[in-house]
Coordinates of C-alpha atoms in Angstrom, one line a residue:
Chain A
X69 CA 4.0 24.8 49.0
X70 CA 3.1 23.6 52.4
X71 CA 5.2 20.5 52.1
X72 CA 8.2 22.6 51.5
X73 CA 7.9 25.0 54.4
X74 CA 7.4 21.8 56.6
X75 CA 10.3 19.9 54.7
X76 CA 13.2 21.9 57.2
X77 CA 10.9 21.2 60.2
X78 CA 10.6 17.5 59.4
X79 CA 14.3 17.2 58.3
X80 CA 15.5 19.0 62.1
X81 CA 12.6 16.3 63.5
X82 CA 13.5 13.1 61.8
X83 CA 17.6 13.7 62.0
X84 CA 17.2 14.1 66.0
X85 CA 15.0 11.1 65.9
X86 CA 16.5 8.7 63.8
X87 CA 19.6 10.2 62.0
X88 CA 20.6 7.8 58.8
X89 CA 17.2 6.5 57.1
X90 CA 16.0 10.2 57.2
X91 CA 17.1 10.8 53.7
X92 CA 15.1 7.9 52.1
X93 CA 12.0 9.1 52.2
X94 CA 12.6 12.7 50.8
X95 CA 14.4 10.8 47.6
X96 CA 11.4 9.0 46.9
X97 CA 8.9 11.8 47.4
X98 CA 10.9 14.0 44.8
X99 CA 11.3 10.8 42.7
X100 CA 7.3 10.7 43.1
X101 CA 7.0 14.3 41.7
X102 CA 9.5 13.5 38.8
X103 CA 7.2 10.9 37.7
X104 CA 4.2 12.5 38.6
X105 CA 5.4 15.3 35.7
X106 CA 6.9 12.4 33.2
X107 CA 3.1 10.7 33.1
X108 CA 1.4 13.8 32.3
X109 CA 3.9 14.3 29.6
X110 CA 3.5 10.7 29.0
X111 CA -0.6 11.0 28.9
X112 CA -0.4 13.9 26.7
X113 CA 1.4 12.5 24.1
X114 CA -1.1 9.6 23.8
X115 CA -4.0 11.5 23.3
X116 CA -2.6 13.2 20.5
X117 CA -1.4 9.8 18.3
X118 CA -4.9 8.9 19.2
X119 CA -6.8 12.1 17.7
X120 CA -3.8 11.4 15.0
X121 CA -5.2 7.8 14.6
X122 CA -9.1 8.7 14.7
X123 CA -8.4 11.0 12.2
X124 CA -6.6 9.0 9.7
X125 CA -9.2 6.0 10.4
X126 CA -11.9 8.6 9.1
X127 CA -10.2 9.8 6.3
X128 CA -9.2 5.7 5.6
X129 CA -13.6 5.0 5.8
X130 CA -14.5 7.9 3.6
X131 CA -11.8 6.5 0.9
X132 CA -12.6 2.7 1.1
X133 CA -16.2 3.5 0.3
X134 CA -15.1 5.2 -3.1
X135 CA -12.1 2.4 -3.3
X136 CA -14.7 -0.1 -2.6
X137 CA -16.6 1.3 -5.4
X138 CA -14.1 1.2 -8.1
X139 CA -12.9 -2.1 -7.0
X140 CA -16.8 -3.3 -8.1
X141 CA -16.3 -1.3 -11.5
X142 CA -12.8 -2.5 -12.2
X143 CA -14.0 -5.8 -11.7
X144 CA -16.1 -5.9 -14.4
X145 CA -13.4 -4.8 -16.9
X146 CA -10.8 -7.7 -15.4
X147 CA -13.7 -10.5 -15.2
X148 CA -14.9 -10.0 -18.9
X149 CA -11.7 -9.6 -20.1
X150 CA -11.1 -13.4 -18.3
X151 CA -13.9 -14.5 -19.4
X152 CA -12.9 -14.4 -23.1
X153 CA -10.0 -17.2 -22.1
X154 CA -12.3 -19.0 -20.1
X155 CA -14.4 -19.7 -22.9
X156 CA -11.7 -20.7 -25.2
X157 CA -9.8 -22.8 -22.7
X158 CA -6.8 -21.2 -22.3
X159 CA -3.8 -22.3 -20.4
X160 CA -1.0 -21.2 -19.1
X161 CA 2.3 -22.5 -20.8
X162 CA 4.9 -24.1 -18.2
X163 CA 8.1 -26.2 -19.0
X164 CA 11.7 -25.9 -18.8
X165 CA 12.9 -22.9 -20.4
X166 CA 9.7 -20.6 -20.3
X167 CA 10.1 -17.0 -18.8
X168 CA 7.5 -16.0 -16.5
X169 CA 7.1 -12.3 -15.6
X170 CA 5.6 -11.8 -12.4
X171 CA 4.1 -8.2 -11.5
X172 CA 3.2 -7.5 -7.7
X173 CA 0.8 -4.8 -7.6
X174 CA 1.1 -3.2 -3.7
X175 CA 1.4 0.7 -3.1
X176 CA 3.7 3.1 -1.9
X177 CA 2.0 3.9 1.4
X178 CA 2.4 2.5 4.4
X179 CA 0.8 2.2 8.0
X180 CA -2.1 -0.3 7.0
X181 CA -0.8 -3.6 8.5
X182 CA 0.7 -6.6 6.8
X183 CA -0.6 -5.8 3.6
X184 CA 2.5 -5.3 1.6
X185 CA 4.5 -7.8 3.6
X186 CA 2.0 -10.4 3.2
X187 CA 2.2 -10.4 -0.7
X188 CA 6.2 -10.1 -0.4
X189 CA 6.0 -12.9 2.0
X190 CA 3.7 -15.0 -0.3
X191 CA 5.9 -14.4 -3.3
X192 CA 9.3 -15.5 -1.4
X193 CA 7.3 -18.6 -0.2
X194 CA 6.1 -19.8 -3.8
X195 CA 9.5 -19.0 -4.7
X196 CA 11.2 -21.4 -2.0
X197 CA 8.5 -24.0 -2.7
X198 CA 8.9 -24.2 -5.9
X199 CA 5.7 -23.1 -7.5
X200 CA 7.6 -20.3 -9.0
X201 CA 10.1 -21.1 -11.3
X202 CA 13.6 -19.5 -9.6
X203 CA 14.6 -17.4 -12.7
X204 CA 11.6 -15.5 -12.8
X205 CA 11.4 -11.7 -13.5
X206 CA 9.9 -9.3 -10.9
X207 CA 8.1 -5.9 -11.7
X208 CA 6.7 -4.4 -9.1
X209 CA 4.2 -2.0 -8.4
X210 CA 4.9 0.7 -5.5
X211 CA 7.2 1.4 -3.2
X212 CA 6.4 -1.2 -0.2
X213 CA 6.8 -4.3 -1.9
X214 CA 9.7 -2.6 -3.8
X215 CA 11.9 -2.0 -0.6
X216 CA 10.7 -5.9 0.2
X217 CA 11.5 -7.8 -2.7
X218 CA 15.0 -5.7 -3.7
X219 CA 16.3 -7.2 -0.1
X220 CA 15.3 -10.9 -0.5
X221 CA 15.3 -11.7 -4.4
X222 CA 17.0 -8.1 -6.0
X223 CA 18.4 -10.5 -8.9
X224 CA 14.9 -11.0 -10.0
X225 CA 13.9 -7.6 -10.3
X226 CA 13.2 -5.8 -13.4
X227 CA 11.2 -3.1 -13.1
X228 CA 9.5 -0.9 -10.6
X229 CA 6.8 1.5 -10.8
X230 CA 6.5 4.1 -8.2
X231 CA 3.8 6.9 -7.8
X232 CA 1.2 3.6 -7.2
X233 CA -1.6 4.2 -4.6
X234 CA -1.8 8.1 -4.2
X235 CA -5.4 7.8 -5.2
X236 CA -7.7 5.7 -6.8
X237 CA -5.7 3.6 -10.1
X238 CA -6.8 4.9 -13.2
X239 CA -6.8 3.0 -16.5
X240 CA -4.7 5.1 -17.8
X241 CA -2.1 4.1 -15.5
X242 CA -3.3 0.0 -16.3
X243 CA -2.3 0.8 -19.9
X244 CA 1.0 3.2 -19.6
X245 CA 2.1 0.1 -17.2
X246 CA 1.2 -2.6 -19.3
X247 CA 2.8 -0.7 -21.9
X248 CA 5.9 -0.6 -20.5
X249 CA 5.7 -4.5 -19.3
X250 CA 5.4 -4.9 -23.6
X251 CA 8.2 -3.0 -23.6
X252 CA 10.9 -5.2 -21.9
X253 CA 13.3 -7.2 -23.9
X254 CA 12.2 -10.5 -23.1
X255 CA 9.7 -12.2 -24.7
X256 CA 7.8 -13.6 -21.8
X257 CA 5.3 -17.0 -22.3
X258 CA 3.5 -16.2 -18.8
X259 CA 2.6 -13.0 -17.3
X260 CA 1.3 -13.5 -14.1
X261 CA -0.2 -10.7 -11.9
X262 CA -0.1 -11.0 -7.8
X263 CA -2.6 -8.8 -6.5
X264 CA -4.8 -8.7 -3.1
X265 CA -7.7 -10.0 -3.5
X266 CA -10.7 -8.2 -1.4
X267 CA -12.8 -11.3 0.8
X268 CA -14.3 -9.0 3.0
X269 CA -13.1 -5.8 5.4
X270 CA -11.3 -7.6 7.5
X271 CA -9.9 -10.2 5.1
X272 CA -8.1 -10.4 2.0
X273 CA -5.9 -12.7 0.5
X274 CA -2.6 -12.6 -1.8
X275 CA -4.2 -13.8 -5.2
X276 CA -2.6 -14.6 -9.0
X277 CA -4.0 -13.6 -12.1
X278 CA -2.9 -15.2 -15.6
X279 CA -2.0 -12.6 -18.2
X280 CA -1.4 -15.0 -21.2
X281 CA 0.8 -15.0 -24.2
X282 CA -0.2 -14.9 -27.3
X283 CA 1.4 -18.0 -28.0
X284 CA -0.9 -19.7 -25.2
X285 CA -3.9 -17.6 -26.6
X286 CA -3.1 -19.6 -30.2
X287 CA -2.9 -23.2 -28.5
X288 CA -6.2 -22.6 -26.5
X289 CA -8.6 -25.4 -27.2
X290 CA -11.6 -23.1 -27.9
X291 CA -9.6 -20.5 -30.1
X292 CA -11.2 -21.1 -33.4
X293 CA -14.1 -20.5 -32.5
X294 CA -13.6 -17.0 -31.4
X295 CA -12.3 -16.3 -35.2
X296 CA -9.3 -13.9 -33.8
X297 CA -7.2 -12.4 -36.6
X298 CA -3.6 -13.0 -36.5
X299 CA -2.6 -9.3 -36.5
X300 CA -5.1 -8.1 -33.9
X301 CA -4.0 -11.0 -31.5
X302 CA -1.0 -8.8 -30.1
X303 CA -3.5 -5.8 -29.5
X304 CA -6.0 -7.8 -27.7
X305 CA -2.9 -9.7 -25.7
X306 CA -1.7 -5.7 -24.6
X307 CA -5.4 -5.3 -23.8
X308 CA -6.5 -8.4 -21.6
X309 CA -3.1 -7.3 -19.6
X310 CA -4.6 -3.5 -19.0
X311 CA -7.7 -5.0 -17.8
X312 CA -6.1 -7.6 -15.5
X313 CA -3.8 -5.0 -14.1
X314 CA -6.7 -2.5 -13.7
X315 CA -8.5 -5.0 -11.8
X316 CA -5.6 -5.9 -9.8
X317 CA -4.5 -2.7 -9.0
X318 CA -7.7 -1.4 -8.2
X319 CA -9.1 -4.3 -5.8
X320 CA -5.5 -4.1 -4.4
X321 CA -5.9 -0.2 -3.2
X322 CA -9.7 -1.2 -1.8
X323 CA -7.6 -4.1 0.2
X324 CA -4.9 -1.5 1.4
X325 CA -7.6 0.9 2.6
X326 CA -9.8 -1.1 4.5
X327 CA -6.5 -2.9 6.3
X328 CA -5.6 0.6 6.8
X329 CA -9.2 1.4 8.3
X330 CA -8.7 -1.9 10.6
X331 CA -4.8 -0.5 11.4
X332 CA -6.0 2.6 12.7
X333 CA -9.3 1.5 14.3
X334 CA -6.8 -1.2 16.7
X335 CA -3.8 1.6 17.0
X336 CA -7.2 4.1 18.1
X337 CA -8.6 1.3 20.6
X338 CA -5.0 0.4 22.0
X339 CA -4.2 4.3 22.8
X340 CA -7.5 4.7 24.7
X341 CA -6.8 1.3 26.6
X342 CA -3.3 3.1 27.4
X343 CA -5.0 6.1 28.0
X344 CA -7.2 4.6 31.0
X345 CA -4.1 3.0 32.5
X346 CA -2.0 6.1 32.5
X347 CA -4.6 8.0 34.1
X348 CA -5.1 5.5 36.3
X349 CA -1.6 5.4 37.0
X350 CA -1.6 9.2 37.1
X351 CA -4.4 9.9 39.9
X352 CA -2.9 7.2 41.7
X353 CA 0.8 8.4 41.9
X354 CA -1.2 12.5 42.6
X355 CA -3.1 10.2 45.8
X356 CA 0.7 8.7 46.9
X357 CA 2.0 12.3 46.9
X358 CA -0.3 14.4 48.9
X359 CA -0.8 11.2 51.1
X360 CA 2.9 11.5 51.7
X361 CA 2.9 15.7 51.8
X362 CA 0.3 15.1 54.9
X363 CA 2.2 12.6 56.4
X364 CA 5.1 15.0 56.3
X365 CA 3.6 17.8 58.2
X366 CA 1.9 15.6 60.8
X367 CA 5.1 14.4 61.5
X368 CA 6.8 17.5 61.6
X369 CA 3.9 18.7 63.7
X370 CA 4.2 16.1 66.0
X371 CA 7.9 16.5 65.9
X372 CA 8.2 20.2 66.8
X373 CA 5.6 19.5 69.6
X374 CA 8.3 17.8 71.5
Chain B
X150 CA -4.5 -5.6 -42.9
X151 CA -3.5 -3.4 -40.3
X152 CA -4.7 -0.5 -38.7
X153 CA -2.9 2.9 -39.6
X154 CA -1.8 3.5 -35.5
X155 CA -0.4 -0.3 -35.7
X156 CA 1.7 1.0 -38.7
X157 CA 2.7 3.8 -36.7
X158 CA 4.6 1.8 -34.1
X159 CA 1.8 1.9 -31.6
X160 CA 0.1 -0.6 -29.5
X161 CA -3.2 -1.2 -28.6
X162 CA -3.2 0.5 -25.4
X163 CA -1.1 3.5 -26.4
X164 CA -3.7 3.7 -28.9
X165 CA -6.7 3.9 -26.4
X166 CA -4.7 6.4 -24.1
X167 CA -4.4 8.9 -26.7
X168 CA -8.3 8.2 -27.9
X169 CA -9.6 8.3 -25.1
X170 CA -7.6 11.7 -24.2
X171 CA -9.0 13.1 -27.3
X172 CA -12.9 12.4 -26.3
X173 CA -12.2 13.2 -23.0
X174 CA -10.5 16.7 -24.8
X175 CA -13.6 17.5 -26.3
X176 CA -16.1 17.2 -23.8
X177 CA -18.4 20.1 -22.4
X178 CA -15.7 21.9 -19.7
X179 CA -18.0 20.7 -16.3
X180 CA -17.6 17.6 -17.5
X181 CA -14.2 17.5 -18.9
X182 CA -12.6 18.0 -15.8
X183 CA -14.2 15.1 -13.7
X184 CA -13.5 13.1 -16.9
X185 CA -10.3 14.5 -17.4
X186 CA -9.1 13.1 -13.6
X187 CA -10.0 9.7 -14.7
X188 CA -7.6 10.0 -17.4
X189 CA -4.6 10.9 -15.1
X190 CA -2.1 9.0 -15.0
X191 CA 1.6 10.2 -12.9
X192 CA 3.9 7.3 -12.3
X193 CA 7.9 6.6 -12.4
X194 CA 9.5 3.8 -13.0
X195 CA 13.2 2.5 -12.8
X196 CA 14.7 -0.4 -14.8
X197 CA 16.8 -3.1 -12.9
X198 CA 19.7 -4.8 -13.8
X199 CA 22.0 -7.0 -11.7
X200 CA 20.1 -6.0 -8.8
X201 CA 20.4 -2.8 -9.0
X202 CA 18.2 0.1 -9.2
X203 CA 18.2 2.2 -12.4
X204 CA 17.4 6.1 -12.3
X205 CA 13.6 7.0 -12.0
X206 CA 11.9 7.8 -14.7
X207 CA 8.4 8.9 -15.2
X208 CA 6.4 6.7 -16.8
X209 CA 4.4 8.7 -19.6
X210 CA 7.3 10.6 -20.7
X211 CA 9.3 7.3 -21.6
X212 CA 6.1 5.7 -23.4
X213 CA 6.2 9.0 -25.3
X214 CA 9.7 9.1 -26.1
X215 CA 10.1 5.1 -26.6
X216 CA 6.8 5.6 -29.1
X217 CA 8.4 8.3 -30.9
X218 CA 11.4 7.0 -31.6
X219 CA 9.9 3.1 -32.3
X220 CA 7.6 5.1 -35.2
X221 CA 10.9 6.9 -36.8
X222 CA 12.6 3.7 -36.9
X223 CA 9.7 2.0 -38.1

């Protein structure tokens, strides 16, 4: 309030004085007040993405504990189930002419990192190296990889499962989706299953798991001595890809929420850093003004004097 | 030999969903519905062809549906 009472006095003072670069400094004092408003506005909205962030990091730590402990259950399922093939020796069938189905197991959620992108990126890399035969089918689970792959390869696609990641995978979403994979025209000779595979909370991996056919299940070296019925080969073929999928899709949702945890702790860390340079920024700009309001009325003071 | 559900045009896993809805069915009701969230199940697919999305369809209708009919034919 001061300043402006003295503003007329120093304006009268400074045009008798020195008549053209009068202006200048009013300009940038009421610029200095504009900006003074904009990083309040500015601060203000920080501090709310970052209790937005905090928030979401929590609720991302309470789920990764329960994710964590249903990755550790499905595990058992998916590593048993491989274990069976282990013992008899069984190999994948490649050659000329084989279909391969390929299922991506990501989510539909977003705002966890590179989690998604990293297994679409993986999957476009094997395919332009060559490790993936070019005419291989897609299915993909959730939305993420979905929006990915249909970009890059959409000629590959075949199916696509949404709904994936709301909360922990259930088996009885492993079977309706394996289901549904038996369901596809094509006979396939490899399934294979790209999932995340959990190293630890900071570090996962895009990993492959070998669903076999039953035609690879027959030629397995050990076979025999399992003494597997012909007619129960196709059920135990639906169920080893369940399991697989169960454990991919369940170790993948652990990977998701702990990269989301690590998203949110960094996005948390980087608004408080922002925070102390705005505010910083902020009492600064508040020191520049009244520094300039008292240099205006000492002027105009000394002005008026004469 | 084969099972009467195999002769009724379902797989394996179809099998065990409905099973294990049934035990999960007849459990004692504080029980039932912790067990009964494990059995949930709400997805939706959509077919591709040409590269091209297909309508959205949820997923434990068509299994129903594509089961039914497979056992008619059948």
């Amino acid at each position: 309030m001061l300043s402006r009472a003295a503003r007329p006095a120093f304006r009268v003072g400074a045009a008798a004085l020195r008549p053209a670069p009068a202006c200048s400094p009013l300009v940038a004092q009421t610029a200095g007040y504009a900006t003074l408003r904009e990083i309040e506005d500015r601060l203000k909205s920080i501090r709310n993405i970052e209790k937005i962030t905090k928030t979401m990091k929590i609720v991302a730590s309470t789920k990764l504990t329960r994710a964590q402990k249903a990755m550790n259950e499905s595990r058992v399922y998916g590593e048993t189930s491989q274990k069976t093939f282990e013992e008899a020796e069984t190999k994948p069938i490649d050659g000329e002419g084989k279909k391969t189905l390929l299922v991506v197991c990501s989510s539909d959620k977003g705002l966890c990192g590179g989690i998604h992108s990293g297994m679409s990126r993986y999957v476009r890399r094997q395919l332009a190296a060559g490790n993936l035969p070019s005419d291989i089918d897609i299915a993909v689970l959730g939305e993420k990889c979905k929006a990915q792959l249909s970009r890059s390869n959409p000629k590959n696609m075949v199916l696509s499962f949404s709904g994936v990641g709301k909360a922990i995978p259930t088996f009885a979403d492993a079977t309706a989706i394996a289901d549904q994979l038996c369901l596809l025209p094509t006979q396939y000779d490899s399934v294979k299953i790209l999932y995340n595979k959990f190293v630890n909370a900071t570090a996962y991996e895009p990993t492959i798991i070998e669903a076999f056919s039953e035609e690879a299940i027959k030629e397995s070296a050990n076979f025999s001595s399992f003494e597997i019925d012909d007619t129960v080969l196709p059920s135990l073929r639906e169920y080893a890809l369940a399991n697989s999928l169960f454990w991919g899709l369940a170790e993948g949702h652990a990977c998701e929420q702990s990269a989301r945890r690590n998203a949110m702790d960094n996005a948390s860390k980087n608004a408080g850093d922002m925070i102390n340079k705005f505010q910083i920024l902020f009492n600064r700009t508040r020191q520049a003004v009244i520094t300039g309001e008292l240099v205006e009325i000492i002027t105009g003071a000394a002005a008026s004097e004469n | 030999m084969s099972a009467a559900w195999k002769s009724a045009g379902l797989t394996y896993n179809r099998y065990l969903t409905i099973a294990s809805r049934v035990v999960r069915r007849s459990l004692k009701d504080d029980k039932r519905l912790a067990a009964e969230r494990r059995g949930e199940s709400d997805l939706r697919f959509a077919k591709w062809e040409n590269g091209k999305q297909g309508e959205a369809k949820s997923l434990n209708q068509a299994n129903e549906s594509g089961f039914a009919q497979a056992a008619q034919s059948s």
